PDB file of C-alpha atoms and ligand atoms in Angstrom:
ATOM      1  CA  MET A   1       1.694 -14.609  -9.138  1.00 95.00           C
ATOM      2  CA  LYS A   2      -1.426 -13.867 -11.104  1.00 96.00           C
ATOM      3  CA  VAL A   3      -0.870 -10.974 -13.530  1.00 97.00           C
ATOM      4  CA  ILE A   4      -3.831  -9.110 -14.962  1.00 96.00           C
ATOM      5  CA  VAL A   5      -3.258  -6.362 -17.534  1.00 96.00           C
ATOM      6  CA  LEU A   6      -6.200  -4.018 -17.968  1.00 97.00           C
ATOM      7  CA  THR A   7      -6.547  -1.097 -20.343  1.00 96.00           C
ATOM      8  CA  ASP A   8      -6.493   1.764 -17.851  1.00 96.00           C
ATOM      9  CA  LYS A   9      -6.340   2.895 -14.224  1.00 97.00           C
ATOM     10  CA  GLU A  10     -10.120   3.080 -13.946  1.00 97.00           C
ATOM     11  CA  ALA A  11     -10.572  -0.548 -15.024  1.00 98.00           C
ATOM     12  CA  ILE A  12      -7.899  -1.588 -12.514  1.00 98.00           C
ATOM     13  CA  GLY A  13      -9.562   0.446  -9.755  1.00 98.00           C
ATOM     14  CA  GLN A  14     -12.878  -1.186 -10.533  1.00 98.00           C
ATOM     15  CA  ALA A  15     -11.442  -4.714 -10.496  1.00 98.00           C
ATOM     16  CA  ALA A  16      -9.372  -4.207  -7.330  1.00 98.00           C
ATOM     17  CA  GLY A  17     -12.157  -2.294  -5.562  1.00 98.00           C
ATOM     18  CA  ASP A  18     -14.671  -5.012  -6.412  1.00 98.00           C
ATOM     19  CA  LEU A  19     -12.305  -7.701  -5.184  1.00 98.00           C
ATOM     20  CA  ILE A  20     -11.840  -5.923  -1.841  1.00 98.00           C
ATOM     21  CA  CYS A  21     -15.577  -5.258  -1.511  1.00 98.00           C
ATOM     22  CA  GLY A  22     -16.275  -8.908  -2.341  1.00 98.00           C
ATOM     23  CA  LEU A  23     -14.104  -9.885   0.621  1.00 98.00           C
ATOM     24  CA  VAL A  24     -15.813  -7.337   2.892  1.00 98.00           C
ATOM     25  CA  SER A  25     -19.271  -8.585   1.855  1.00 98.00           C
ATOM     26  CA  GLN A  26     -18.227 -12.142   2.670  1.00 98.00           C
ATOM     27  CA  LYS A  27     -16.368 -11.224   5.848  1.00 98.00           C
ATOM     28  CA  PRO A  28     -17.755  -7.958   7.281  1.00 98.00           C
ATOM     29  CA  ASP A  29     -14.986  -7.761   9.903  1.00 98.00           C
ATOM     30  CA  ALA A  30     -12.194  -8.207   7.328  1.00 98.00           C
ATOM     31  CA  VAL A  31      -8.761  -6.799   8.126  1.00 98.00           C
ATOM     32  CA  LEU A  32      -7.331  -4.778   5.258  1.00 98.00           C
ATOM     33  CA  GLY A  33      -3.776  -3.588   4.735  1.00 98.00           C
ATOM     34  CA  LEU A  34      -3.869  -0.310   2.840  1.00 98.00           C
ATOM     35  CA  ALA A  35      -1.451   1.667   0.709  1.00 98.00           C
ATOM     36  CA  THR A  36      -0.988   5.286  -0.281  1.00 98.00           C
ATOM     37  CA  GLY A  37       0.325   6.880  -3.485  1.00 96.00           C
ATOM     38  CA  SER A  38      -1.572   7.509  -6.702  1.00 96.00           C
ATOM     39  CA  SER A  39      -1.901   3.816  -7.657  1.00 97.00           C
ATOM     40  CA  PRO A  40      -4.671   2.856  -5.185  1.00 98.00           C
ATOM     41  CA  VAL A  41      -6.761   6.030  -5.678  1.00 98.00           C
ATOM     42  CA  PRO A  42      -9.131   4.561  -8.330  1.00 98.00           C
ATOM     43  CA  THR A  43      -9.548   1.492  -6.078  1.00 98.00           C
ATOM     44  CA  TYR A  44     -10.592   3.741  -3.190  1.00 98.00           C
ATOM     45  CA  LEU A  45     -13.016   5.575  -5.491  1.00 98.00           C
ATOM     46  CA  ARG A  46     -14.582   2.247  -6.403  1.00 98.00           C
ATOM     47  CA  MET A  47     -14.807   1.207  -2.730  1.00 98.00           C
ATOM     48  CA  ALA A  48     -16.627   4.485  -1.970  1.00 98.00           C
ATOM     49  CA  GLU A  49     -18.981   3.838  -4.872  1.00 98.00           C
ATOM     50  CA  ARG A  50     -19.686   0.297  -3.661  1.00 98.00           C
ATOM     51  CA  HIS A  51     -20.291   1.691  -0.169  1.00 98.00           C
ATOM     52  CA  ARG A  52     -22.957   4.017  -1.597  1.00 98.00           C
ATOM     53  CA  GLU A  53     -24.491   0.925  -3.191  1.00 98.00           C
ATOM     54  CA  GLY A  54     -24.651  -0.817   0.205  1.00 97.00           C
ATOM     55  CA  VAL A  55     -21.282  -2.361   1.162  1.00 98.00           C
ATOM     56  CA  SER A  56     -20.599  -1.589   4.822  1.00 98.00           C
ATOM     57  CA  PHE A  57     -17.142  -1.134   6.349  1.00 98.00           C
ATOM     58  CA  GLN A  58     -18.502  -0.654   9.904  1.00 98.00           C
ATOM     59  CA  LYS A  59     -16.625  -3.673  11.253  1.00 98.00           C
ATOM     60  CA  VAL A  60     -13.596  -3.535   8.952  1.00 98.00           C
ATOM     61  CA  LYS A  61     -10.173  -2.847  10.464  1.00 98.00           C
ATOM     62  CA  THR A  62      -7.365  -1.301   8.445  1.00 98.00           C
ATOM     63  CA  PHE A  63      -3.594  -1.065   8.811  1.00 98.00           C
ATOM     64  CA  ASN A  64      -1.623   1.325   6.655  1.00 98.00           C
ATOM     65  CA  LEU A  65       1.740   0.352   5.291  1.00 98.00           C
ATOM     66  CA  ASP A  66       3.712   3.409   6.213  1.00 98.00           C
ATOM     67  CA  GLU A  67       3.931   7.014   7.389  1.00 98.00           C
ATOM     68  CA  TYR A  68       6.504   9.757   7.034  1.00 98.00           C
ATOM     69  CA  CYS A  69       8.600  10.792  10.025  1.00 98.00           C
ATOM     70  CA  GLY A  70       8.514  14.428  11.025  1.00 96.00           C
ATOM     71  CA  LEU A  71       5.092  15.363   9.659  1.00 97.00           C
ATOM     72  CA  PRO A  72       2.231  16.128  12.048  1.00 97.00           C
ATOM     73  CA  GLU A  73      -0.568  13.567  11.591  1.00 96.00           C
ATOM     74  CA  ALA A  74      -2.889  16.312  10.375  1.00 97.00           C
ATOM     75  CA  HIS A  75      -0.399  17.699   7.833  1.00 97.00           C
ATOM     76  CA  GLU A  76      -1.773  17.880   4.292  1.00 97.00           C
ATOM     77  CA  ASN A  77       0.969  15.514   3.058  1.00 97.00           C
ATOM     78  CA  SER A  78       0.760  12.907   5.816  1.00 98.00           C
ATOM     79  CA  TYR A  79      -0.529   9.472   4.905  1.00 98.00           C
ATOM     80  CA  HIS A  80      -3.087   9.851   7.727  1.00 98.00           C
ATOM     81  CA  THR A  81      -4.557  12.806   5.805  1.00 98.00           C
ATOM     82  CA  PHE A  82      -4.290  10.976   2.484  1.00 98.00           C
ATOM     83  CA  MET A  83      -6.325   8.048   3.772  1.00 98.00           C
ATOM     84  CA  ARG A  84      -8.989  10.260   5.313  1.00 98.00           C
ATOM     85  CA  GLU A  85      -9.360  12.277   2.117  1.00 98.00           C
ATOM     86  CA  GLN A  86      -9.168   9.405  -0.371  1.00 98.00           C
ATOM     87  CA  LEU A  87     -11.119   6.724   1.474  1.00 98.00           C
ATOM     88  CA  PHE A  88     -12.120   6.942   5.121  1.00 98.00           C
ATOM     89  CA  SER A  89     -14.356  10.025   4.801  1.00 98.00           C
ATOM     90  CA  HIS A  90     -16.238   8.351   1.935  1.00 98.00           C
ATOM     91  CA  ILE A  91     -17.135   5.066   3.654  1.00 98.00           C
ATOM     92  CA  ASP A  92     -18.676   4.114   7.010  1.00 98.00           C
ATOM     93  CA  ILE A  93     -15.462   2.850   8.593  1.00 98.00           C
ATOM     94  CA  GLN A  94     -14.963   3.687  12.272  1.00 98.00           C
ATOM     95  CA  LEU A  95     -11.820   5.792  12.561  1.00 98.00           C
ATOM     96  CA  GLU A  96     -10.789   3.923  15.727  1.00 98.00           C
ATOM     97  CA  ASN A  97     -10.544   0.806  13.527  1.00 98.00           C
ATOM     98  CA  THR A  98      -7.993   2.468  11.234  1.00 98.00           C
ATOM     99  CA  HIS A  99      -4.396   1.951  12.299  1.00 98.00           C
ATOM    100  CA  PHE A 100      -1.163   3.657  11.330  1.00 98.00           C
ATOM    101  CA  LEU A 101       2.445   3.581  12.341  1.00 98.00           C
ATOM    102  CA  ASP A 102       3.358   6.715  14.282  1.00 98.00           C
ATOM    103  CA  GLY A 103       5.962   8.523  12.218  1.00 98.00           C
ATOM    104  CA  ASN A 104       6.699  10.782  15.183  1.00 98.00           C
ATOM    105  CA  CYS A 105       7.238   8.079  17.779  1.00 98.00           C
ATOM    106  CA  ALA A 106      10.152   8.521  20.185  1.00 97.00           C
ATOM    107  CA  ASP A 107      10.907   4.796  20.412  1.00 98.00           C
ATOM    108  CA  GLU A 108      10.803   3.044  17.037  1.00 98.00           C
ATOM    109  CA  ALA A 109      11.262  -0.467  18.417  1.00 98.00           C
ATOM    110  CA  ALA A 110       8.370   0.008  20.855  1.00 98.00           C
ATOM    111  CA  GLU A 111       6.214   1.460  18.085  1.00 98.00           C
ATOM    112  CA  SER A 112       7.020  -1.488  15.829  1.00 98.00           C
ATOM    113  CA  GLU A 113       6.072  -3.907  18.580  1.00 98.00           C
ATOM    114  CA  ARG A 114       2.829  -2.060  19.268  1.00 98.00           C
ATOM    115  CA  PHE A 115       1.911  -2.226  15.576  1.00 98.00           C
ATOM    116  CA  SER A 116       2.710  -5.954  15.287  1.00 98.00           C
ATOM    117  CA  ARG A 117       0.667  -6.684  18.416  1.00 98.00           C
ATOM    118  CA  THR A 118      -2.303  -4.667  17.150  1.00 98.00           C
ATOM    119  CA  ILE A 119      -2.279  -6.545  13.831  1.00 98.00           C
ATOM    120  CA  GLU A 120      -2.057  -9.846  15.655  1.00 98.00           C
ATOM    121  CA  ALA A 121      -4.902  -8.916  18.014  1.00 98.00           C
ATOM    122  CA  ALA A 122      -7.034  -8.118  14.949  1.00 98.00           C
ATOM    123  CA  GLY A 123      -6.407 -11.657  13.679  1.00 98.00           C
ATOM    124  CA  GLY A 124      -3.826 -10.737  11.024  1.00 98.00           C
ATOM    125  CA  ILE A 125      -4.269  -8.987   7.689  1.00 98.00           C
ATOM    126  CA  ASP A 126      -6.672 -10.758   5.319  1.00 98.00           C
ATOM    127  CA  LEU A 127      -5.802  -8.708   2.264  1.00 98.00           C
ATOM    128  CA  GLN A 128      -2.919  -6.311   1.689  1.00 98.00           C
ATOM    129  CA  LEU A 129      -3.055  -3.693  -1.055  1.00 98.00           C
ATOM    130  CA  LEU A 130       0.305  -2.558  -2.438  1.00 98.00           C
ATOM    131  CA  GLY A 131       1.765  -0.146  -4.943  1.00 98.00           C
ATOM    132  CA  ILE A 132       5.385  -0.352  -6.078  1.00 98.00           C
ATOM    133  CA  GLY A 133       8.097   2.287  -6.166  1.00 97.00           C
ATOM    134  CA  SER A 134      10.049   2.837  -9.383  1.00 96.00           C
ATOM    135  CA  ASN A 135      13.009   1.273  -7.512  1.00 96.00           C
ATOM    136  CA  GLY A 136      10.967  -1.812  -6.583  1.00 98.00           C
ATOM    137  CA  HIS A 137      10.069  -0.745  -3.052  1.00 97.00           C
ATOM    138  CA  ILE A 138       6.885  -1.933  -1.351  1.00 98.00           C
ATOM    139  CA  GLY A 139       5.618   0.125   1.555  1.00 98.00           C
ATOM    140  CA  PHE A 140       8.829   2.036   2.130  1.00 98.00           C
ATOM    141  CA  ASN A 141      11.045  -1.070   2.064  1.00 98.00           C
ATOM    142  CA  GLU A 142      13.833   0.316  -0.070  1.00 97.00           C
ATOM    143  CA  PRO A 143      16.370  -1.825  -1.973  1.00 97.00           C
ATOM    144  CA  ALA A 144      18.649  -3.237   0.725  1.00 96.00           C
ATOM    145  CA  GLN A 145      21.132  -5.952   1.641  1.00 96.00           C
ATOM    146  CA  ALA A 146      18.519  -8.104   3.377  1.00 97.00           C
ATOM    147  CA  PHE A 147      14.745  -8.483   3.557  1.00 97.00           C
ATOM    148  CA  THR A 148      13.222  -6.797   6.591  1.00 96.00           C
ATOM    149  CA  GLY A 149      10.879  -8.347   9.153  1.00 97.00           C
ATOM    150  CA  GLU A 150       8.624  -6.196  11.301  1.00 98.00           C
ATOM    151  CA  ALA A 151       8.014  -2.438  11.066  1.00 98.00           C
ATOM    152  CA  PHE A 152      11.036  -0.167  11.295  1.00 98.00           C
ATOM    153  CA  LYS A 153      12.312   3.346  10.583  1.00 98.00           C
ATOM    154  CA  VAL A 154      13.815   3.638   7.120  1.00 97.00           C
ATOM    155  CA  ALA A 155      16.040   6.214   5.448  1.00 97.00           C
ATOM    156  CA  LEU A 156      14.413   6.984   2.111  1.00 96.00           C
ATOM    157  CA  THR A 157      16.614   6.608  -0.970  1.00 96.00           C
ATOM    158  CA  PRO A 158      17.416   9.496  -3.343  1.00 95.00           C
ATOM    159  CA  SER A 159      15.180   7.880  -5.990  1.00 93.00           C
ATOM    160  CA  THR A 160      12.165   7.759  -3.652  1.00 94.00           C
ATOM    161  CA  ILE A 161      12.836  11.317  -2.497  1.00 96.00           C
ATOM    162  CA  LYS A 162      12.911  12.385  -6.147  1.00 95.00           C
ATOM    163  CA  ASP A 163       9.709  10.435  -6.985  1.00 93.00           C
ATOM    164  CA  ASN A 164       7.691  11.722  -4.019  1.00 95.00           C
ATOM    165  CA  SER A 165       9.044  15.306  -3.801  1.00 96.00           C
ATOM    166  CA  PRO A 166       6.502  16.697  -6.306  1.00 96.00           C
ATOM    167  CA  ASN A 167       3.802  15.996  -3.684  1.00 94.00           C
ATOM    168  CA  PHE A 168       5.557  18.454  -1.373  1.00 97.00           C
ATOM    169  CA  ILE A 169       5.684  21.428  -3.755  1.00 96.00           C
ATOM    170  CA  GLY A 170       4.285  24.389  -1.806  1.00 95.00           C
ATOM    171  CA  SER A 171       4.408  22.468   1.491  1.00 95.00           C
ATOM    172  CA  ASP A 172       5.598  24.269   4.649  1.00 95.00           C
ATOM    173  CA  ILE A 173       7.572  21.131   5.578  1.00 95.00           C
ATOM    174  CA  PRO A 174       9.949  19.660   2.975  1.00 94.00           C
ATOM    175  CA  MET A 175       9.697  16.006   1.922  1.00 96.00           C
ATOM    176  CA  PRO A 176      10.834  13.911   4.919  1.00 97.00           C
ATOM    177  CA  ARG A 177      14.008  11.819   4.605  1.00 97.00           C
ATOM    178  CA  PHE A 178      12.731   9.062   6.910  1.00 98.00           C
ATOM    179  CA  ALA A 179       9.572   7.020   7.308  1.00 98.00           C
ATOM    180  CA  MET A 180       8.145   4.228   9.442  1.00 98.00           C
ATOM    181  CA  THR A 181       7.143   1.262   7.304  1.00 98.00           C
ATOM    182  CA  MET A 182       5.748  -2.230   7.717  1.00 98.00           C
ATOM    183  CA  GLY A 183       8.517  -4.743   7.146  1.00 98.00           C
ATOM    184  CA  ILE A 184       8.597  -7.339   4.383  1.00 98.00           C
ATOM    185  CA  GLY A 185       7.992 -10.239   6.790  1.00 98.00           C
ATOM    186  CA  GLN A 186       4.884  -8.486   8.044  1.00 98.00           C
ATOM    187  CA  ILE A 187       3.602  -7.845   4.500  1.00 98.00           C
ATOM    188  CA  LEU A 188       4.160 -11.489   3.549  1.00 98.00           C
ATOM    189  CA  ARG A 189       1.945 -12.675   6.419  1.00 98.00           C
ATOM    190  CA  ALA A 190      -1.152 -11.158   4.740  1.00 98.00           C
ATOM    191  CA  GLY A 191      -3.512 -13.885   3.517  1.00 98.00           C
ATOM    192  CA  ARG A 192      -3.819 -12.320   0.114  1.00 98.00           C
ATOM    193  CA  ILE A 193      -1.964  -9.521  -1.680  1.00 98.00           C
ATOM    194  CA  ILE A 194      -3.029  -7.191  -4.489  1.00 98.00           C
ATOM    195  CA  LEU A 195      -0.364  -5.023  -6.130  1.00 98.00           C
ATOM    196  CA  ILE A 196      -1.235  -2.229  -8.547  1.00 98.00           C
ATOM    197  CA  ALA A 197       1.255  -0.615 -10.923  1.00 98.00           C
ATOM    198  CA  THR A 198       0.515   1.743 -13.773  1.00 98.00           C
ATOM    199  CA  GLY A 199       2.642   3.867 -16.091  1.00 97.00           C
ATOM    200  CA  GLU A 200       5.949   3.358 -17.861  1.00 97.00           C
ATOM    201  CA  ALA A 201       7.944   4.639 -14.860  1.00 97.00           C
ATOM    202  CA  LYS A 202       7.044   1.331 -13.149  1.00 98.00           C
ATOM    203  CA  ALA A 203       7.844  -0.990 -16.078  1.00 98.00           C
ATOM    204  CA  ARG A 204      11.413  -1.873 -15.000  1.00 98.00           C
ATOM    205  CA  ALA A 205      10.430  -2.494 -11.379  1.00 98.00           C
ATOM    206  CA  VAL A 206       7.483  -4.632 -12.531  1.00 98.00           C
ATOM    207  CA  LYS A 207       9.734  -6.757 -14.743  1.00 98.00           C
ATOM    208  CA  ALA A 208      12.245  -7.229 -11.918  1.00 98.00           C
ATOM    209  CA  MET A 209       9.448  -8.123  -9.493  1.00 98.00           C
ATOM    210  CA  LEU A 210       7.866 -10.733 -11.776  1.00 97.00           C
ATOM    211  CA  GLU A 211      10.723 -12.059 -13.876  1.00 97.00           C
ATOM    212  CA  GLY A 212      13.877 -11.250 -11.926  1.00 97.00           C
ATOM    213  CA  GLU A 213      15.536 -13.180  -9.118  1.00 98.00           C
ATOM    214  CA  VAL A 214      14.171 -12.841  -5.602  1.00 98.00           C
ATOM    215  CA  THR A 215      16.508 -10.285  -4.085  1.00 98.00           C
ATOM    216  CA  PRO A 216      16.288  -7.541  -1.463  1.00 98.00           C
ATOM    217  CA  GLN A 217      17.710  -5.256  -4.159  1.00 98.00           C
ATOM    218  CA  CYS A 218      14.174  -5.411  -5.623  1.00 98.00           C
ATOM    219  CA  PRO A 219      12.051  -5.754  -2.467  1.00 98.00           C
ATOM    220  CA  ALA A 220       8.850  -6.483  -4.451  1.00 98.00           C
ATOM    221  CA  SER A 221      10.479  -9.609  -5.927  1.00 98.00           C
ATOM    222  CA  VAL A 222       9.870 -11.328  -2.573  1.00 98.00           C
ATOM    223  CA  LEU A 223       6.190 -11.487  -3.546  1.00 98.00           C
ATOM    224  CA  GLN A 224       7.146 -14.422  -5.806  1.00 98.00           C
ATOM    225  CA  LYS A 225       7.302 -16.388  -2.534  1.00 98.00           C
ATOM    226  CA  HIS A 226       3.726 -15.548  -1.495  1.00 98.00           C
ATOM    227  CA  PRO A 227       1.018 -18.045  -2.488  1.00 98.00           C
ATOM    228  CA  ASP A 228      -1.763 -15.564  -3.319  1.00 98.00           C
ATOM    229  CA  VAL A 229      -0.689 -12.403  -5.150  1.00 98.00           C
ATOM    230  CA  THR A 230      -2.686 -10.666  -7.880  1.00 98.00           C
ATOM    231  CA  VAL A 231      -0.833  -7.968  -9.830  1.00 98.00           C
ATOM    232  CA  TYR A 232      -2.901  -5.438 -11.776  1.00 98.00           C
ATOM    233  CA  LEU A 233      -1.014  -3.595 -14.516  1.00 98.00           C
ATOM    234  CA  ASN A 234      -1.854  -1.256 -17.332  1.00 97.00           C
ATOM    235  CA  PRO A 235      -0.115  -1.885 -20.676  1.00 96.00           C
ATOM    236  CA  ALA A 236       2.602   0.731 -20.003  1.00 97.00           C
ATOM    237  CA  ALA A 237       3.605  -0.919 -16.713  1.00 97.00           C
ATOM    238  CA  ALA A 238       3.540  -4.345 -18.404  1.00 97.00           C
ATOM    239  CA  ALA A 239       5.491  -3.213 -21.473  1.00 96.00           C
ATOM    240  CA  LEU A 240       8.818  -4.881 -20.584  1.00 96.00           C
ATOM    241  CA  LEU A 241       7.365  -8.262 -19.573  1.00 96.00           C
ATOM    242  CA  SER A 242       8.265 -11.206 -21.810  1.00 92.00           C
ATOM    243  CA  ASP A 243       4.734 -12.505 -21.555  1.00 73.00           C
ATOM    244  CA  HIS A 244       1.822 -10.256 -20.755  1.00 60.00           C
ATOM    245  CA  PRO A 245      -1.771 -11.303 -21.085  1.00 58.00           C
ATOM    246  CA  ILE A 246      -4.178  -8.442 -21.857  1.00 55.00           C
ATOM    247  CA  GLU A 247      -7.733  -8.879 -20.542  1.00 51.00           C
TER     248      GLU A 247
HETATM  249  C1  GLP B 301       5.159   5.635  -1.836  1.00 71.60           C
HETATM  250  C2  GLP B 301       4.478   4.643  -0.890  1.00 71.60           C
HETATM  251  C3  GLP B 301       4.347   3.294  -1.539  1.00 71.60           C
HETATM  252  C4  GLP B 301       3.772   3.429  -2.931  1.00 71.60           C
HETATM  253  C5  GLP B 301       4.699   4.262  -3.781  1.00 71.60           C
HETATM  254  C6  GLP B 301       4.248   4.406  -5.213  1.00 71.60           C
HETATM  255  O1  GLP B 301       6.514   5.544  -1.830  1.00 71.60           O
HETATM  256  N1  GLP B 301       5.191   4.518   0.337  1.00 71.60           N
HETATM  257  O2  GLP B 301       3.530   2.479  -0.724  1.00 71.60           O
HETATM  258  O3  GLP B 301       3.601   2.172  -3.500  1.00 71.60           O
HETATM  259  O4  GLP B 301       4.739   5.546  -3.181  1.00 71.60           O
HETATM  260  O5  GLP B 301       3.428   5.517  -5.358  1.00 71.60           O
HETATM  261  P1  GLP B 301       2.552   5.816  -6.623  1.00 71.60           P
HETATM  262  O6  GLP B 301       1.425   4.867  -6.582  1.00 71.60           O
HETATM  263  O7  GLP B 301       2.086   7.242  -6.430  1.00 71.60           O
HETATM  264  O8  GLP B 301       3.431   5.655  -7.792  1.00 71.60           O
END
């Protein structure tokens, strides 16, 4: 995995945003896998900036990693809302080209199949953007006994509930205990992966991902098996690595 340590979140957002926009300029109908959380926000800001400078997302298709169960799509804390507010309303993407798992589906297996088929029909994901949970999760693939395959409904762990609960302060619906998430197998099929981690709360997970054994106890460690992963870190997230190049 290629590890790039940059001084701050803004520099990471600029680098990751430019990389994604470079792909979109080369391949205007690129298929992007997108992530939520605070880590990708500066990347989305940069993508919006590059759009204002002329990059078009008209033909781009997107697939989001995950969505909470039990939140209406339009709820202020849903990942649908997050993506509209942080990215989609700032670029010229066609909303019908943006795809999500339905966190309120009645039949999870059918929903998973629908999502897999839609990705396949789009030609597969060219580039997947990821954050990482402090427990090493990617998407909402929590530490587990085995690596997952396609999308599924997951019970969130106490650590994830603790990490994400602050986003639900003042919300009329409490932080959900379940989510629909892309599976690990699905994530690994992306042609290229970019993972962003910043802050000392991520340092242990980052070390386990890059220097630990490949184990479903640290789901992100599976990325060691992917041939094209770029990891962007700030110095705090890289602090526990034995070897960390600063750019
Ligand atoms: C959530 C998302 C993950 C994300 C993680 C980290 O759990 N499901 O995809 O990587 O949060 O979020 P943050 O970037 O805010 O630390």
